[in-house]
CSV table of N, CA and C in Angstrom, one decimal:
chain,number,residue,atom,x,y,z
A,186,UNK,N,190.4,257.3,289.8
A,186,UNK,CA,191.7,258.0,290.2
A,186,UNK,C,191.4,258.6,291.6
A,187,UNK,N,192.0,258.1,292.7
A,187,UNK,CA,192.0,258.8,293.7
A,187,UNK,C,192.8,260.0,294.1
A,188,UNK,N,193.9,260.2,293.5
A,188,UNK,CA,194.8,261.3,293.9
A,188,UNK,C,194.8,262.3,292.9
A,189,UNK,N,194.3,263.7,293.1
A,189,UNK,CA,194.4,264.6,292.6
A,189,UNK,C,195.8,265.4,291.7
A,190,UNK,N,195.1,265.6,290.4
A,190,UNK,CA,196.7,266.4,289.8
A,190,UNK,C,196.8,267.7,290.2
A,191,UNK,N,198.0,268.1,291.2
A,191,UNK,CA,198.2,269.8,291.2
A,191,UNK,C,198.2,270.5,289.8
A,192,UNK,N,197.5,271.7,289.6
A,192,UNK,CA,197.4,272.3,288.4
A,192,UNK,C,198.2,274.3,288.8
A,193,UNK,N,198.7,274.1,287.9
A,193,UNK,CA,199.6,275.8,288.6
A,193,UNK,C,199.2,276.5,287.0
A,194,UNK,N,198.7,277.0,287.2
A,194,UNK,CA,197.7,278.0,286.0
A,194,UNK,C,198.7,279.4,285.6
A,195,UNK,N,199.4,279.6,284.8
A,195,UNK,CA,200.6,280.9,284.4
A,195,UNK,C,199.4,281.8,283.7
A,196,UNK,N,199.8,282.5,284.3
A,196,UNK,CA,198.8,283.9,283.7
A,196,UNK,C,197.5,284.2,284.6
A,197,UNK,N,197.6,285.4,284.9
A,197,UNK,CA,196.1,286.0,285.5
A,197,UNK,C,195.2,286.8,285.1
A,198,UNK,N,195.1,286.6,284.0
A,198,UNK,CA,194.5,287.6,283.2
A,198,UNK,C,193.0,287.1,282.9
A,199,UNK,N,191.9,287.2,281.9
A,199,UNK,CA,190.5,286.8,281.9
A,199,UNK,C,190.5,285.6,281.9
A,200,UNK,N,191.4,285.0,280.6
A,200,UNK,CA,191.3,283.2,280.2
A,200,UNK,C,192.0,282.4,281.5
A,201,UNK,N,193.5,283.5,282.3
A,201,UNK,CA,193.6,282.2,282.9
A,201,UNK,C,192.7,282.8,284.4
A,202,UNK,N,191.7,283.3,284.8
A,202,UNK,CA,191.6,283.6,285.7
A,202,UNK,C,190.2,282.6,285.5
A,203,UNK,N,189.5,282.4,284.4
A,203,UNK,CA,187.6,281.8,283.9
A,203,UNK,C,188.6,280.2,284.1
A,204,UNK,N,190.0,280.1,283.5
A,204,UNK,CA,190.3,278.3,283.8
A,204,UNK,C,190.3,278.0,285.3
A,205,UNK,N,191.2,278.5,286.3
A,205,UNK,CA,190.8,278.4,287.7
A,205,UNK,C,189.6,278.7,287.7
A,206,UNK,N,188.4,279.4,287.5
A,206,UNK,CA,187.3,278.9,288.2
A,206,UNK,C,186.4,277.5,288.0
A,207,UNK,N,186.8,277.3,286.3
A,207,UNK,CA,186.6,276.1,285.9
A,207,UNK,C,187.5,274.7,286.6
A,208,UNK,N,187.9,275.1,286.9
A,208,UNK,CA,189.3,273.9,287.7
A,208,UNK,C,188.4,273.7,289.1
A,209,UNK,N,188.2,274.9,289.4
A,209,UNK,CA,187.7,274.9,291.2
A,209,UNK,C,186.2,273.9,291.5
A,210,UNK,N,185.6,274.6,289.7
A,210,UNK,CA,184.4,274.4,290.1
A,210,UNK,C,183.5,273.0,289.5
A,211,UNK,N,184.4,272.3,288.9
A,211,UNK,CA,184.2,271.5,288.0
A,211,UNK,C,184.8,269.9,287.9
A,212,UNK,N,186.4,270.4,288.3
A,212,UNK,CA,187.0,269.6,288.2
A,212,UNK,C,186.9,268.4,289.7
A,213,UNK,N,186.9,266.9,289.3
A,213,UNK,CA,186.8,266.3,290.2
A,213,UNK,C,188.7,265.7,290.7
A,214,UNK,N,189.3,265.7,288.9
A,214,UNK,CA,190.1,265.4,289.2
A,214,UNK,C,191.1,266.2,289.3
A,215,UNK,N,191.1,267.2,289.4
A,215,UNK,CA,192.4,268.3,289.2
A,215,UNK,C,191.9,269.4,290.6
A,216,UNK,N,193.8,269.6,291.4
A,216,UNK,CA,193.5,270.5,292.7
A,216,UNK,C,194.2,271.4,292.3
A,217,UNK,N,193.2,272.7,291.8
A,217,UNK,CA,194.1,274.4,291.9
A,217,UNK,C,195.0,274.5,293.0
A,218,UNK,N,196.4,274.5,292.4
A,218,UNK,CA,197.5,274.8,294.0
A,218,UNK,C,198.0,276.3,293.8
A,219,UNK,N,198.3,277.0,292.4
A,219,UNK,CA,198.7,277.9,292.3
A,219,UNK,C,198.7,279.0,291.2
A,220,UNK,N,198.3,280.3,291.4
A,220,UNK,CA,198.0,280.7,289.8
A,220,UNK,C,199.0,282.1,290.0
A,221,UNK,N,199.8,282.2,288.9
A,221,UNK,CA,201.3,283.0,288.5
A,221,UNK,C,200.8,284.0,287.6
A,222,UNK,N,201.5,285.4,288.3
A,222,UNK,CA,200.9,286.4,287.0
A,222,UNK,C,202.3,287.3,287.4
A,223,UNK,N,202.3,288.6,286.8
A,223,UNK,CA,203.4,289.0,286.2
A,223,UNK,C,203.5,290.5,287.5
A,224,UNK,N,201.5,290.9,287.4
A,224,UNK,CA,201.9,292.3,288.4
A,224,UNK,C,201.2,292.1,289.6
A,225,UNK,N,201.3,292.4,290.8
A,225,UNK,CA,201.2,292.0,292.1
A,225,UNK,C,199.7,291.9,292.6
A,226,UNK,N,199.7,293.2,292.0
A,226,UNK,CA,197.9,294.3,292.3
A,226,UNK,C,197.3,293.7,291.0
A,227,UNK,N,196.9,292.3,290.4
A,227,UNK,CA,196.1,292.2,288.8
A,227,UNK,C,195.0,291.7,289.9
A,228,UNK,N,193.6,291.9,289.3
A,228,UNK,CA,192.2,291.6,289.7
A,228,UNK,C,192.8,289.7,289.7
A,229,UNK,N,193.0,289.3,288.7
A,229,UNK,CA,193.1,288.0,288.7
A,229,UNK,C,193.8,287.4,290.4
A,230,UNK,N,195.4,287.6,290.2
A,230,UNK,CA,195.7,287.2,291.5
A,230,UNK,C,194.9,287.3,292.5
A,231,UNK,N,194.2,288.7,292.6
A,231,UNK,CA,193.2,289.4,293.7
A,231,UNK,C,192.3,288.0,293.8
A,232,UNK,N,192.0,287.7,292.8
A,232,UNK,CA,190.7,286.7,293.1
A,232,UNK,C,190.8,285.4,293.4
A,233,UNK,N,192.3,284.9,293.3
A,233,UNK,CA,192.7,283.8,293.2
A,233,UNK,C,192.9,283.8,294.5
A,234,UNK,N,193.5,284.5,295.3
A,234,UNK,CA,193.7,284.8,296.5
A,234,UNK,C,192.2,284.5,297.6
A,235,UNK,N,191.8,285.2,297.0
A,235,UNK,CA,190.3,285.3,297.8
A,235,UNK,C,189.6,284.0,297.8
A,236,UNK,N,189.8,283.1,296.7
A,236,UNK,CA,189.1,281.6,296.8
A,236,UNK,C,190.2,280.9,297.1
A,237,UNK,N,191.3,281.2,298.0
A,237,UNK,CA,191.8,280.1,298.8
A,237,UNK,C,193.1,279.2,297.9
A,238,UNK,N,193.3,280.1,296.7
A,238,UNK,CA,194.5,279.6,296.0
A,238,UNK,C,195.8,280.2,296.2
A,239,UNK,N,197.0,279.6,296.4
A,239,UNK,CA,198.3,280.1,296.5
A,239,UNK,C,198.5,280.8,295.1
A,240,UNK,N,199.1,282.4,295.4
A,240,UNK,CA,199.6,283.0,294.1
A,240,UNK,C,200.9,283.4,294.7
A,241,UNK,N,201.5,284.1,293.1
A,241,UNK,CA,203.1,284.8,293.2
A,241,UNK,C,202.9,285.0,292.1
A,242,UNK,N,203.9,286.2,292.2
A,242,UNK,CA,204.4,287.2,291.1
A,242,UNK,C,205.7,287.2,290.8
A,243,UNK,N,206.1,286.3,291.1
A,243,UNK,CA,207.7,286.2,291.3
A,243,UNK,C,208.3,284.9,290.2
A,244,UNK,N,207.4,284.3,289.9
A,244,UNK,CA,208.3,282.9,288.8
A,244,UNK,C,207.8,282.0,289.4
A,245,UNK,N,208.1,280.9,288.8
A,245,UNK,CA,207.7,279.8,289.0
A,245,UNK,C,209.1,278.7,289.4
């Protein structure tokens, strides 16, 4: 498979924050494009941000 699947991860909380790093860090075939949580300031977005992933707090 050469073309990667975009994966948009809902929730930023422990489980969905441990699946993006497992997506990032693992995955050959899947590209973290975006991870969605509910409050602006959660450590999760925070982190997602920091490794170079698109977030929002706003919907999908």
């Amino acid at each position: 498979m050469s073309n990667k699947l975009n994966v948009a991860i809902i929730g930023s909380g422990n489980i969905g924050t441990d699946l993006m790093i497992k997506v990032l860090r693992t995955s050959s075939n899947l590209k973290m494009s975006v991870m969605v949580g509910i409050d602006p300031q959660s450590d999760g977005l925070a982190r997602a941000q920091r490794m170079g992933v698109a977030t929002t707090h706003e919907g999908v």
